Coordinates of C-alpha atoms in Angstrom, one line a residue:
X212 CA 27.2 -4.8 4.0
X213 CA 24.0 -5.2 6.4
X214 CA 21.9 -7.7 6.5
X215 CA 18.5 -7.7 4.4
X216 CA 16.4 -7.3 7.4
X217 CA 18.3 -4.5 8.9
X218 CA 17.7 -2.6 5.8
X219 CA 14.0 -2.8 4.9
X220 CA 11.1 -3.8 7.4
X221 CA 7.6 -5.3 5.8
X222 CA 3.9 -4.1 5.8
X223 CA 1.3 -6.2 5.3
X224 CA -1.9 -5.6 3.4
X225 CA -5.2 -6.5 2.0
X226 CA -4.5 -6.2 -2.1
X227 CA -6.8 -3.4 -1.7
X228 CA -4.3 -1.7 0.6
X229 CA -1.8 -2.5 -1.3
X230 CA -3.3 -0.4 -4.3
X231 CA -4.0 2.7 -2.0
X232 CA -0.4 3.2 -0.5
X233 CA 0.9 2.8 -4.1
X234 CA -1.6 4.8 -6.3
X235 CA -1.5 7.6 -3.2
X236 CA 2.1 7.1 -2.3
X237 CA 0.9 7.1 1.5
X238 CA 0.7 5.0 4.9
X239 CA -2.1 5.4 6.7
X240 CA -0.9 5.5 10.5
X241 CA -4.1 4.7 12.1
X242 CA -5.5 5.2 16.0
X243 CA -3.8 2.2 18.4
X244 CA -6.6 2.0 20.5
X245 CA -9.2 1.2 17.5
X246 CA -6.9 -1.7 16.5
X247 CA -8.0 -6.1 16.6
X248 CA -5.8 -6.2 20.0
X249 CA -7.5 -5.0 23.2
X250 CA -4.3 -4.6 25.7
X251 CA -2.7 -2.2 22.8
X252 CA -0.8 0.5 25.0
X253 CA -2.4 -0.8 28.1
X254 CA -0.3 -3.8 28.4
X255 CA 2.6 -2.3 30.1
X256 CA 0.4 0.6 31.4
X257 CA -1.6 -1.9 33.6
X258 CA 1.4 -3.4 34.7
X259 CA 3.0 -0.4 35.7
X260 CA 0.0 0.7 37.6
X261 CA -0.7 -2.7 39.3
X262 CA 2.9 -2.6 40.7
X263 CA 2.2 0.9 42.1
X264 CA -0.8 -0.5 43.7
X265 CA 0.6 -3.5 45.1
X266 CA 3.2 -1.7 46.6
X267 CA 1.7 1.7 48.0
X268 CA 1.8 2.1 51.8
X269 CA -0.9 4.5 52.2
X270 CA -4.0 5.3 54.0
X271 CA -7.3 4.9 52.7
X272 CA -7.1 8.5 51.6
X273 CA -4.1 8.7 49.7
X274 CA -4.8 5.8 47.8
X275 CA -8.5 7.7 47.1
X276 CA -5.9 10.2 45.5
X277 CA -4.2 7.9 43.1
X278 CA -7.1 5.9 41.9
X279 CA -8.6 9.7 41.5
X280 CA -5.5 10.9 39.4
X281 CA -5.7 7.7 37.3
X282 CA -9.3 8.5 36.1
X283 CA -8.2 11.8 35.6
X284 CA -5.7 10.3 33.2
X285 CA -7.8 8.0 31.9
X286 CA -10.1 11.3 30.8
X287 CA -7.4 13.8 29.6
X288 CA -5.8 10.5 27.9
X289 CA -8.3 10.1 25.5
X290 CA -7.4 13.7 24.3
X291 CA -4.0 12.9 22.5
X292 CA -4.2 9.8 20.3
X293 CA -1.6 7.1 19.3
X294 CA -1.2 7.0 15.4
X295 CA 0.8 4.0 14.7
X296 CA 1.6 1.9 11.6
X297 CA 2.8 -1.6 12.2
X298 CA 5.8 -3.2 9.9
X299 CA 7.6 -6.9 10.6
X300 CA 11.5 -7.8 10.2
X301 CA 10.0 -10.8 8.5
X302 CA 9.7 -11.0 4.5
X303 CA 7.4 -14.1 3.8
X304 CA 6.3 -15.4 7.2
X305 CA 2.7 -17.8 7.1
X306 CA 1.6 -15.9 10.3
X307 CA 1.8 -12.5 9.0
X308 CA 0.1 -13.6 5.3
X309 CA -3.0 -15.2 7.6
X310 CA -3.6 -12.5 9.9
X311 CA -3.0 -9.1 8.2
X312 CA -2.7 -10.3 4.3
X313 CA -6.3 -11.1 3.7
X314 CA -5.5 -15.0 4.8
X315 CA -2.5 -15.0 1.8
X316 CA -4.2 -13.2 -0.5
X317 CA -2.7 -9.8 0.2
X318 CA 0.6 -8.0 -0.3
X319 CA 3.7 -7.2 1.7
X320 CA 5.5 -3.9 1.0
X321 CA 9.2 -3.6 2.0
X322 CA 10.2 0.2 2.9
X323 CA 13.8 1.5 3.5
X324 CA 14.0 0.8 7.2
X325 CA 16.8 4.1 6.9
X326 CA 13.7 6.2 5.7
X327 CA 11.5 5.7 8.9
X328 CA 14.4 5.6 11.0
X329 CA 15.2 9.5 10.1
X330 CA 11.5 10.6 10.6
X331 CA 11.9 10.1 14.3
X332 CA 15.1 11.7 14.0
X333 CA 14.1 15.1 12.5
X334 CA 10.8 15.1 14.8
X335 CA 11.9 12.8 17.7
X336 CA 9.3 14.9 20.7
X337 CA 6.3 13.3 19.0
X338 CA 7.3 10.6 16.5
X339 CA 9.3 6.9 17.1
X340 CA 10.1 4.7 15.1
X341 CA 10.8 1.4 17.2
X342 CA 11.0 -2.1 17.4
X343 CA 8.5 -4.0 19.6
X344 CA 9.8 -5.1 23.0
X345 CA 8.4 -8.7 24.2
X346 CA 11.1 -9.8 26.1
X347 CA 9.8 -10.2 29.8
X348 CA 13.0 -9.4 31.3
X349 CA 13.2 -5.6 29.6
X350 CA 10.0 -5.0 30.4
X351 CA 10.5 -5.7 33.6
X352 CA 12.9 -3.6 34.0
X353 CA 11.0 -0.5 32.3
X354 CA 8.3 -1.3 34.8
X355 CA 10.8 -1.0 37.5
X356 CA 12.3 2.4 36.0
X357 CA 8.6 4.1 35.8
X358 CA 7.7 2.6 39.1
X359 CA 10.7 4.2 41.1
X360 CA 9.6 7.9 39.1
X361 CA 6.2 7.6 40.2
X362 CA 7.0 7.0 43.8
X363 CA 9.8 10.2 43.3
X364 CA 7.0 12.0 41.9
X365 CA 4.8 11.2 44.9
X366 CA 7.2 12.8 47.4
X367 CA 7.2 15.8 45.5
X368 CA 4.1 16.6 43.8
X369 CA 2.0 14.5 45.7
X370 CA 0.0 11.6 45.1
X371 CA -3.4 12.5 42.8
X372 CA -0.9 14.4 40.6
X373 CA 1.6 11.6 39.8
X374 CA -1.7 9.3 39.0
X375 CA -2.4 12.1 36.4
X376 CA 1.0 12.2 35.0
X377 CA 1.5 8.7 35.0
X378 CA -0.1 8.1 31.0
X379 CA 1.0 12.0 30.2
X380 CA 4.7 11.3 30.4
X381 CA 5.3 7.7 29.2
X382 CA 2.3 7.2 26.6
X383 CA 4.7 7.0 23.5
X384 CA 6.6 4.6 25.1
X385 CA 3.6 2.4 25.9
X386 CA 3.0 1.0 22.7
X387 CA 6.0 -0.3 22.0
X388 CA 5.9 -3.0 25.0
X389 CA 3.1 -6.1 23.7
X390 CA 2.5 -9.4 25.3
X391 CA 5.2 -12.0 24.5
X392 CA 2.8 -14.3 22.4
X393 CA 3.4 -11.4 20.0
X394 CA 7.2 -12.2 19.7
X395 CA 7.0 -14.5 16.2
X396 CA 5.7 -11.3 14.5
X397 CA 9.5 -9.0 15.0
X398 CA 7.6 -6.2 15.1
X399 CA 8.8 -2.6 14.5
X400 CA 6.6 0.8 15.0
X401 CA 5.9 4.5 13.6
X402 CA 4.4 6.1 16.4
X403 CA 3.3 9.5 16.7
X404 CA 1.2 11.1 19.4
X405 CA -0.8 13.8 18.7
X406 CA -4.4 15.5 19.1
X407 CA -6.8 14.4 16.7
X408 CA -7.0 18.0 14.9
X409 CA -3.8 19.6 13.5
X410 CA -2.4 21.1 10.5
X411 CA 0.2 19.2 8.0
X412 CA 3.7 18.1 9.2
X413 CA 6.7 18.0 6.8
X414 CA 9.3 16.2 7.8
X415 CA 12.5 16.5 5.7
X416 CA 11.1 14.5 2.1
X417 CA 7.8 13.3 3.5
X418 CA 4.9 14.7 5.2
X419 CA 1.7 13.5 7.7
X420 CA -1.5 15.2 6.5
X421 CA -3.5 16.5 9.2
X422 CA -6.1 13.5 10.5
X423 CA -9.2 12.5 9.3
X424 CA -11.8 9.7 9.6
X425 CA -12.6 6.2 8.4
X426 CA -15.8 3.9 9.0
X427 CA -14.6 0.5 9.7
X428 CA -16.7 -2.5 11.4
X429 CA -19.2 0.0 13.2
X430 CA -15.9 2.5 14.8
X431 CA -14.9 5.8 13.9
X432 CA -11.5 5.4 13.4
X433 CA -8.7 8.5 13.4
X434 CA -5.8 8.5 10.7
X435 CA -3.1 10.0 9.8
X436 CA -1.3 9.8 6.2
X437 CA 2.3 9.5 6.2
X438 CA 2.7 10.9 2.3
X439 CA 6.2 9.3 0.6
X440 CA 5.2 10.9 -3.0
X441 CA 8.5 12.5 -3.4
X442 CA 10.8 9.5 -2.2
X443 CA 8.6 6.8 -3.5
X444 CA 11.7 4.2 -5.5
X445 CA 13.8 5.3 -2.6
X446 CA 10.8 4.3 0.0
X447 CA 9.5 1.2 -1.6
X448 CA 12.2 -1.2 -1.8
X449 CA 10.0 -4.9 -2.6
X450 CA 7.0 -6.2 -2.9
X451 CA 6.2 -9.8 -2.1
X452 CA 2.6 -11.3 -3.2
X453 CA 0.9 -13.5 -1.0
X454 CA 0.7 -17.1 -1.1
X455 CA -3.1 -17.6 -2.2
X456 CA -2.9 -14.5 -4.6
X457 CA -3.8 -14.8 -7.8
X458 CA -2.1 -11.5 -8.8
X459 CA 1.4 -12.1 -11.3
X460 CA 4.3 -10.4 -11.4
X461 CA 3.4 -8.2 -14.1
X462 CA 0.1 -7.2 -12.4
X463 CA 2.5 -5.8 -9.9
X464 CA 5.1 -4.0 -12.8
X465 CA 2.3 -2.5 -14.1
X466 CA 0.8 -1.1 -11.5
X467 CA 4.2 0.5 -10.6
X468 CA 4.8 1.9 -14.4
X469 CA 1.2 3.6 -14.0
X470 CA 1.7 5.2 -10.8
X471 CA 5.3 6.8 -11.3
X472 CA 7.6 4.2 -9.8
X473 CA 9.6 3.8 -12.6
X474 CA 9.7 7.5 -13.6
X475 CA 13.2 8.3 -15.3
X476 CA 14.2 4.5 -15.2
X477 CA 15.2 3.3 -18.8
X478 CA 16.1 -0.4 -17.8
X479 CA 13.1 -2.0 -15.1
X480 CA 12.1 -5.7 -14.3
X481 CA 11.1 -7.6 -11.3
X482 CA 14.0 -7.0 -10.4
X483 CA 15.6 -3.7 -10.5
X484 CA 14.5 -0.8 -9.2
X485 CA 12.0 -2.6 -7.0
X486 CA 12.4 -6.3 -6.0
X487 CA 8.7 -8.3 -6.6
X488 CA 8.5 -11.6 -6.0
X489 CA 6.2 -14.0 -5.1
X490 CA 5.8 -15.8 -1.4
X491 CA 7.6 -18.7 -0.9
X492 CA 5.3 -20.5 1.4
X493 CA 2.7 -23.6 0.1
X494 CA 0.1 -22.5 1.9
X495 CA -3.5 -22.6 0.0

């Protein structure tokens, strides 16, 4: 038998969020660059490109040439966007409640870890479904991987173009590399790369509507609904309310009732088909 955490990985909401991605049976899988961290996707971009730097033997011209290809990058970069929806290995874990469960107050959603996992399978040339990587050590030797292509690729193609292709071929790998101060959060990834206008994907029992827009502190922010409608007790396996909620577990039951969850179910309770529970943790 696997372990728990092998099977089902945890979001993290606001209550409000919570109530969305239940009633709509849908994630939003929102635009990486518009998210609360800064280095997101550059991290191991910038490390990659100060090593090249660092290390390039050129003339004053060629290295014109790369910093020109880079800005080229930068530009055409901004063209294909990083849709990415954030899940931890940890259930009930005080970090995660304070910083992306409304300080406690919010929900945590466990999903079938198998469900995500198959997505990537069925459509693996955009999508990934990945656990974050902050050990210093494998990142290292990614750096060192990407490095030694760019300097092939230089020989070849010549210098400006391997600055352009240096984001164009590795950017869904990218954001699954964060700094190591991250490492307490276990963090896996959906991540799917795409152009901000496209028609509706179906992917074996689920779907990602084409994007659209959301206002949120000042931004325009790009995202993507992964839609679970047709999977949903197969999808949702628990649901664990926050510390400082004041929501019960019957709130939660009846929520679930409303919105089709326990469709076709004759015998359902906190339990059974959907684990609730509340959070552990003292924290008020």
């Amino acid at each position: 038998m696997k372990n728990e955490k092998e099977e089902i990985v945890y979001h993290y909401c606001s209550l409000e969020g919570f109530l969305s991605i239940i009633k709509n049976a849908s994630l939003w899988i929102s635009d990486i660059s518009k998210s609360n961290d800064c280095l997101e996707s550059s991290y191991i971009h910038n490390k990659i490109k100060n090593r090249i730097e660092s290390e390039l033997e050129i003339t004053p011209e060629d290295l014109h040439a790369w910093k020109t290809g880079c800005k080229v990058n930068e530009v055409s970069d901004h063209l294909i966007l990083t849709y990415v929806a954030c899940f931890s290995e940890r259930k009930d874990c005080l970090s995660q409640w304070r910083g992306y469960a409304d300080d406690g107050k919010g929900i945590s959603i466990g999903f079938c870890k198998k469900k995500l996992g198959s997505l990537s399978k069925r459509m693996h040339h955009k999508l990934s479904f990945s656990k974050v990587i902050y050990d210093e050590n494998q990142q290292e030797k990614y750096v060192n991987k990407v490095v030694e292509e760019i300097f092939r690729n230089m020989e070849y193609k010549g210098i400006g173009l391997a600055g352009i292709e240096l984001g164009a071929n590795h950017k869904d790998e990218f954001a699954i590399y964060k700094n190591p101060s991250f490492e307490e959060e276990r963090e896996w990834r959906l991540i799917l790369n795409s152009y901000p206008k496209w028609k509706e994907i179906k992917v074996g029992d689920m779907s990602f509507t084409e994007p659209t827009f959301r206002v949120s502190e000042g931004r325009l922010i790009s995202y993507v609904e992964l839609s679970f409608a047709n999977i949903k007790r197969d999808f949702v396996k628990e649901i664990w309310i926050g510390p400082k909620s004041e929501v019960e577990l019957w709130d939660i039951m009846c929520v679930l009732w409303r919105y089709g969850y326990y469709d076709e179910v004759d015998d359902y309770n906190e339990k059974h088909p959907i684990l609730i529970t509340k959070s552990s943790s003292s924290y008020r």
